[in-house]
Coordinates of C-alpha atoms (C1' of nucleotides) in Angstrom, one line a residue:
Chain A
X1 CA -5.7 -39.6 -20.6
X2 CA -3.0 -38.3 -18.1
X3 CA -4.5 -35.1 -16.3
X4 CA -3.4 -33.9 -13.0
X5 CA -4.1 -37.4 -11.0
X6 CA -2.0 -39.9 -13.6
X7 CA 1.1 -36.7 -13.7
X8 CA 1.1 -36.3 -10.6
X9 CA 1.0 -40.4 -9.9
X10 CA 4.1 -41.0 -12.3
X11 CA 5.9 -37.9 -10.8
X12 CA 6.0 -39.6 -7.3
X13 CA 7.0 -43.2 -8.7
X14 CA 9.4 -41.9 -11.0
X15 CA 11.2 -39.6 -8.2
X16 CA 13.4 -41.8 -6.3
X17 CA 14.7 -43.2 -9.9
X18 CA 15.5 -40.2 -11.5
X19 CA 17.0 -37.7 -8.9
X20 CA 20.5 -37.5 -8.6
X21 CA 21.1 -39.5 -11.6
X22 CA 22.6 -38.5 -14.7
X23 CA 22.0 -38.5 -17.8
X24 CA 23.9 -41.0 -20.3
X25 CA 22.6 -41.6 -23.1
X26 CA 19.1 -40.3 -25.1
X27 CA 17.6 -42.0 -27.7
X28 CA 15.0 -39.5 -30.1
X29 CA 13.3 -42.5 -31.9
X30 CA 10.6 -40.0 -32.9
X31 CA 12.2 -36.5 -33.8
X32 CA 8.6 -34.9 -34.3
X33 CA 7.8 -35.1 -30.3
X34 CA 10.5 -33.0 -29.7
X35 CA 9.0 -28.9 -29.7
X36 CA 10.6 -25.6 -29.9
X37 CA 14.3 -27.0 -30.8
X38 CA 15.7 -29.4 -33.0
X39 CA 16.1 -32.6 -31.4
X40 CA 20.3 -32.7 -31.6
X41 CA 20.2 -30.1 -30.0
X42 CA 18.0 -31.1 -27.1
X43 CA 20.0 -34.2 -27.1
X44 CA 23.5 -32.6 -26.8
X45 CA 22.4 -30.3 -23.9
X46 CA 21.0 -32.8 -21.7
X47 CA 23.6 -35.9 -22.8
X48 CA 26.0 -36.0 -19.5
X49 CA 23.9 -33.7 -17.3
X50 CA 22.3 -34.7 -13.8
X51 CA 18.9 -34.8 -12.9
X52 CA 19.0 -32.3 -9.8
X53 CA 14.9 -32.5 -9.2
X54 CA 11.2 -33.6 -10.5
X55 CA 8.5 -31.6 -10.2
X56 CA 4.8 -31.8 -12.1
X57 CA 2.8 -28.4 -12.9
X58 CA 0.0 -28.7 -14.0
X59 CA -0.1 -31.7 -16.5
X60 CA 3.5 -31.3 -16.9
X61 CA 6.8 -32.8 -16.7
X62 CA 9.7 -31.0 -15.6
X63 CA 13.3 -32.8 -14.5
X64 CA 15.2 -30.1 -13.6
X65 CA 18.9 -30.8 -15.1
X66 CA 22.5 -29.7 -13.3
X67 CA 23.0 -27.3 -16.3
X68 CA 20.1 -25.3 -15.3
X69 CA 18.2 -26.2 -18.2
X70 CA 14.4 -27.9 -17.6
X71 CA 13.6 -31.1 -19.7
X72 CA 10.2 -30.9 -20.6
X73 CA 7.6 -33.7 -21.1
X74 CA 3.7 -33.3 -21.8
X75 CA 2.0 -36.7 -22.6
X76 CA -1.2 -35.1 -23.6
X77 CA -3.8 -38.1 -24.9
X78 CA -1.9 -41.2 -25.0
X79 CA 1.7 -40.6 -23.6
X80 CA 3.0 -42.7 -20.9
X81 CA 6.6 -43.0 -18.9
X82 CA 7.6 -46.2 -18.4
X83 CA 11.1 -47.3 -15.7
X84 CA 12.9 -50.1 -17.0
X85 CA 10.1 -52.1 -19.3
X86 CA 10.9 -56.0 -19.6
X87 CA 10.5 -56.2 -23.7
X88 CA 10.6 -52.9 -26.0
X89 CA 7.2 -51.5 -26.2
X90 CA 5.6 -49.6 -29.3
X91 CA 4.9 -46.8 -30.3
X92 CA 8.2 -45.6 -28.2
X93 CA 9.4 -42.3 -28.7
X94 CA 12.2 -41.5 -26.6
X95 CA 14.7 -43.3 -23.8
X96 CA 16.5 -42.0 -21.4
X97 CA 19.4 -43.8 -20.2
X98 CA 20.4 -43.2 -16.5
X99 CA 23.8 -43.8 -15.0
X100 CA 22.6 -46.8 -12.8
X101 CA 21.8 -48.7 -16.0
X102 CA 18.0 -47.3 -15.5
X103 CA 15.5 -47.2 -18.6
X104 CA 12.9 -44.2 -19.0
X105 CA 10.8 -44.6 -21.8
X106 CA 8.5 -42.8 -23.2
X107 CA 6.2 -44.3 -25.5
X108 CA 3.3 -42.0 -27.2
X109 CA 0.7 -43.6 -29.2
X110 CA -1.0 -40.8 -30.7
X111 CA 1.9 -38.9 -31.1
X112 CA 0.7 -35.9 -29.6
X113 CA 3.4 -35.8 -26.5
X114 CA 5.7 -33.4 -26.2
X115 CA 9.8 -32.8 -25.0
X116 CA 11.1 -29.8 -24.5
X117 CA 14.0 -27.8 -23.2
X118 CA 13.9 -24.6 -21.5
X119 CA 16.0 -22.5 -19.5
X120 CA 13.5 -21.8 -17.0
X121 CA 10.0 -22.8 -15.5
X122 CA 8.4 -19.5 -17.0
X123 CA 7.3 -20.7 -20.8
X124 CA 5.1 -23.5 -18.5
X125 CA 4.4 -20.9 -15.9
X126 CA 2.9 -18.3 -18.1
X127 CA 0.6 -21.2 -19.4
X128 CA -1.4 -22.3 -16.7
X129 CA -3.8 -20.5 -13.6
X130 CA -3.1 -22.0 -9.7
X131 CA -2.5 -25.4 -9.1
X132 CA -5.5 -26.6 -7.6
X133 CA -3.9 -28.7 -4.7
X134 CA -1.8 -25.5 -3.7
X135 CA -3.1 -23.5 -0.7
X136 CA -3.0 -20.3 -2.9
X137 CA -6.4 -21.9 -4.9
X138 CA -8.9 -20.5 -2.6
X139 CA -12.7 -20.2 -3.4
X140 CA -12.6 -16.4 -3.5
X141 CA -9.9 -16.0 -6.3
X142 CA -11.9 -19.0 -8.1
X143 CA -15.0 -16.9 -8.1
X144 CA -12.7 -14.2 -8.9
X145 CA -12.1 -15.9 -12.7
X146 CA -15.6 -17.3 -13.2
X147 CA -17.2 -14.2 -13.4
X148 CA -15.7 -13.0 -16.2
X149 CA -16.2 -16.1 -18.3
X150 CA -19.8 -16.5 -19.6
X151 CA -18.5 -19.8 -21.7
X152 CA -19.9 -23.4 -20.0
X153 CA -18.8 -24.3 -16.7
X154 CA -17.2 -27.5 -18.2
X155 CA -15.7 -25.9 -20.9
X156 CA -14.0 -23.5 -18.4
X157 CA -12.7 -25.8 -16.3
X158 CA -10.8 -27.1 -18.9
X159 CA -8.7 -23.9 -20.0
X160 CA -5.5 -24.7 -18.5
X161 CA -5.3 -20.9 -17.1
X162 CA -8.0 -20.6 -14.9
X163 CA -7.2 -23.9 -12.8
X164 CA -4.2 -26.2 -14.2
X165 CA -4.0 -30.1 -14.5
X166 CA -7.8 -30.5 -14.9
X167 CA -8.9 -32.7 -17.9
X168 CA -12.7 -33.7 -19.4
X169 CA -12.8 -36.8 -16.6
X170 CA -12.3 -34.7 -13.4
X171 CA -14.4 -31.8 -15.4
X172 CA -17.1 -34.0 -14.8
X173 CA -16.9 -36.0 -11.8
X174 CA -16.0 -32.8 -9.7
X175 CA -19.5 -31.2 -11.5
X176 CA -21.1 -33.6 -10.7
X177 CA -19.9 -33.8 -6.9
X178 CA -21.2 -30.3 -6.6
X179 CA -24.3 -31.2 -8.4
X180 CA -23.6 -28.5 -10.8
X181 CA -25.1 -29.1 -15.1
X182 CA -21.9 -28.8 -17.2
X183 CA -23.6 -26.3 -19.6
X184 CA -24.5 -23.7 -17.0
X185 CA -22.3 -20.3 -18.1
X186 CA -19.8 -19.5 -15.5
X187 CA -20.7 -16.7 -14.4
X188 CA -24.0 -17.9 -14.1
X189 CA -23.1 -20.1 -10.2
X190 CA -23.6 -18.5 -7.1
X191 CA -21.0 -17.9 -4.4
X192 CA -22.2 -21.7 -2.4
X193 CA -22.6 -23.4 -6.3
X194 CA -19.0 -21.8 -6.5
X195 CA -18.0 -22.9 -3.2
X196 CA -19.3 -26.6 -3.5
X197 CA -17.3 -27.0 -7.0
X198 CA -13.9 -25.2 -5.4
X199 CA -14.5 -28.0 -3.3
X200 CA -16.0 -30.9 -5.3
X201 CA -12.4 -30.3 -7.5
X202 CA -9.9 -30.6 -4.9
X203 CA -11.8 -33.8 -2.9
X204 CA -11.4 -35.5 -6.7
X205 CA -8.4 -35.0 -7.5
X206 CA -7.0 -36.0 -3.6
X207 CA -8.9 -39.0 -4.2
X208 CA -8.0 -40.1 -8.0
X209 CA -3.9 -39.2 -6.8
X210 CA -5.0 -41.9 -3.6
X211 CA -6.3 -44.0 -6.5
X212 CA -2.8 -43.8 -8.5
X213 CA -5.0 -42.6 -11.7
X214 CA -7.5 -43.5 -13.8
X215 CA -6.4 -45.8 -16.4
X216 CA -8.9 -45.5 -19.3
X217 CA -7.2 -45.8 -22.8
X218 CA -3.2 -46.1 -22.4
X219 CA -2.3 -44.7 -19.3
X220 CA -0.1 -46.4 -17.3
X221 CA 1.8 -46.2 -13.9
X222 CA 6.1 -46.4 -14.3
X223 CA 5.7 -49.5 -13.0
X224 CA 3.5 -50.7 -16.1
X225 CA 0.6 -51.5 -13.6
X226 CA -2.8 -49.3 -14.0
X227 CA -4.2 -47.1 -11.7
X228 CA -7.4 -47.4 -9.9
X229 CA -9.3 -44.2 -9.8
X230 CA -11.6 -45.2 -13.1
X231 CA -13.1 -47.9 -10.2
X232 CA -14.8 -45.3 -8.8
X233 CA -16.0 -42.7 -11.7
X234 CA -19.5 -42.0 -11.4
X235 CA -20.5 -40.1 -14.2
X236 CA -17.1 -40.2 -16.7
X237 CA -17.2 -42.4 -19.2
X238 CA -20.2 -43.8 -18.4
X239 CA -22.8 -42.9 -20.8
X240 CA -26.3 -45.1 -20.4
X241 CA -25.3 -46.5 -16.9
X242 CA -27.2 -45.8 -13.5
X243 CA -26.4 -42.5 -11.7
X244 CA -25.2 -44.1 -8.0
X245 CA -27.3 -41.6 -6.7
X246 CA -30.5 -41.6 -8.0
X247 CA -30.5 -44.3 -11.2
X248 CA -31.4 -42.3 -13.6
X249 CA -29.3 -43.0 -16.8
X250 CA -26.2 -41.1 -17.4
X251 CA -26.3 -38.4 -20.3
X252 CA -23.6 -37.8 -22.8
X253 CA -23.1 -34.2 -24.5
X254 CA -20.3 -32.5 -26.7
X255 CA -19.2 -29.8 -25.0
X256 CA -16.2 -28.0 -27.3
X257 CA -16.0 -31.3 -29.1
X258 CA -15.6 -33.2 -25.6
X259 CA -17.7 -35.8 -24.6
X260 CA -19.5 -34.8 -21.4
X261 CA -21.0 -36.9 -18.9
X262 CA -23.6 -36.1 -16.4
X263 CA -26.4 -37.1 -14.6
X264 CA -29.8 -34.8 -15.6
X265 CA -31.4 -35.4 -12.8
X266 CA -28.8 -34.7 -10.0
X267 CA -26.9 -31.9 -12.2
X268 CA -29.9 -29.7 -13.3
X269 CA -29.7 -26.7 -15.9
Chain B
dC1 C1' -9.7 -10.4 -23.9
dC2 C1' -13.3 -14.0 -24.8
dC3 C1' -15.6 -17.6 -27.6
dG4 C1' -16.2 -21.7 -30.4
dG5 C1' -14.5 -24.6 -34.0
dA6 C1' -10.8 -26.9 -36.4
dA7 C1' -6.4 -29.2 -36.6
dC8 C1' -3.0 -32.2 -34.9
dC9 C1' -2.6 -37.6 -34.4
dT10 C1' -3.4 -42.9 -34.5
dG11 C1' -5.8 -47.1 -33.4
dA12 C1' -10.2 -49.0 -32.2
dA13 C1' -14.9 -49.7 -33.2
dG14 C1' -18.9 -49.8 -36.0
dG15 C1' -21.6 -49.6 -40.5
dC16 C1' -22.3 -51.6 -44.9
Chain C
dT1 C1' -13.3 -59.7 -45.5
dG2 C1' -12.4 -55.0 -46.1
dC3 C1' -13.1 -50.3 -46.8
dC4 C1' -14.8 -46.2 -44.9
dT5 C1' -16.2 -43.1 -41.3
dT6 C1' -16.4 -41.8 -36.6
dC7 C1' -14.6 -41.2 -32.1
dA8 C1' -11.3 -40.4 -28.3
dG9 C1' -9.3 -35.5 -26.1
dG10 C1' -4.9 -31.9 -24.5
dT11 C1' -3.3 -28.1 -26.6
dT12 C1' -2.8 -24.5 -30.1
dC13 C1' -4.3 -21.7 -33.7
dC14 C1' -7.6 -18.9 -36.1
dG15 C1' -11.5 -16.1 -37.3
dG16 C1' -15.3 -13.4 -35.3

DNA sequence: CCCGGAACCTGAAGGC
DNA sequence: TGCCTTCAGGTTCCGG
């Protein structure tokens, strides 16, 4: 499941491909991931252009085009971008031909992904809060936007406004860091419980982004190898195993229909 | 505005 | 063996 870590992984690897290159040919083998315009005309007005510059906000895409125009690309659950695969893979949904004879393809199993085309950053802009890697995220602005949700902690961190790129595995690796129980209402944590996530969430994502990602289901690096980061999960994902801290077995709970991990003894209510 | 639940989607896994 | 149900979760939509 790509979140902030795996985008922001593929964004570096895929940068020194893509920028400066142009555009030559776009294959839509899926017209239904394409959003907001028909896919002719997404292909049309990116067909020819050059890709001036890559960026990643919060768990998206965006290839900045000569024409001014943004290509978009979310890979929600199960997308992945793959440079120059050595056999054609399934489930692909899109390629982008490069003029150096380079291959981007996108391949989405649960068909979720998105493309898009915009003619500026705002439509993504106006989705998502501070990027949590970005100076401007302090602690006090944090607390700022906790306080007036009374919703669970974990279920807060996952609204894509109040911090963006977050997803339900760094949810709950970074609660548990700051020791924090995942249904605890947010406006519920004190300034330090506040403090210790602001920081528990930046020290996991640095980390996961040293790891290259998690790769859990079908996420993959560019380069078609995994990423590293799932290695050293302590609570996500791992339901009935040890807590490295104490033993006691990790818990499951749906939280908003997500599976949540934590440990009850080090995480209490 | 805020909240929780459902829908979207497909393949894997488990039950019978 | 095979059919059926459940689960996975990022985002959006909808009703309260």
């Amino acid at each position: 499941m790509p979140e902030l870590p795996e985008v922001e992984t593929i964004k570096r690897e895929l940068e020194p491909h893509v920028v400066g290159r142009e555009l030559t040919a776009v294959n839509i083998c899926d017209t239904k991931i394409v959003a907001h315009l028909s896919p002719k005309i997404l292909k049309d007005r990116i067909t020819g252009k050059r890709i001036e510059s890559l960026k990643r906000r919060g768990k998206y895409l965006l290839f900045r085009l000569s024409s001014g125009d943004y290509l978009i690309i979310h890979l929600r659950m199960s997308g992945a971008i793959l440079l120059n695969p050595q056999q054609p893979l399934p489930h692909t949904r899109l390629i982008l031909r490069l003029d150096d004879g380079t291959e981007l393809v996108f391949t989405d199993r649960r068909r979720l992904g998105i493309v898009s085309l915009t003619d500026s950053e705002k439509p993504v802009e106006d989705k998502l809060g501070p990027e949590p890697l970005k100076p401007h995220f302090t602690a006090e602005e944090f607390a700022n936007r906790l306080q007036r949700r009374k919703a669970p902690i974990k279920a807060v961190l996952l609204d894509q406004k109040v911090i963006a790129g977050i997803g339900n595995m760094y949810a709950d690796e970074a609660l548990f860091k700051a020791g924090i129980h995942p249904l605890r209402p947010a406006n519920s944590l004190s300034l330090q419980e506040t403090e210790r996530l602001h920081t528990a969430i930046i020290s996991t994502l640095r980390s996961a982004i040293k790891n290259k990602g998690a790769s859990v289901e079908t996420y993959l690096r560019p380069n078609g190898e995994t990423g590293t980061a799932h290695f050293h999960f302590k609570v996500a994902h791992r339901g009935g195993r040890p807590c490295p801290t104490c033993g006691t077995p990790i818990q499951r709970l749906p939280i908003r229909n997500r599976g949540s991990y934590f440990c009850p003894c080090c995480q209490k209510y």
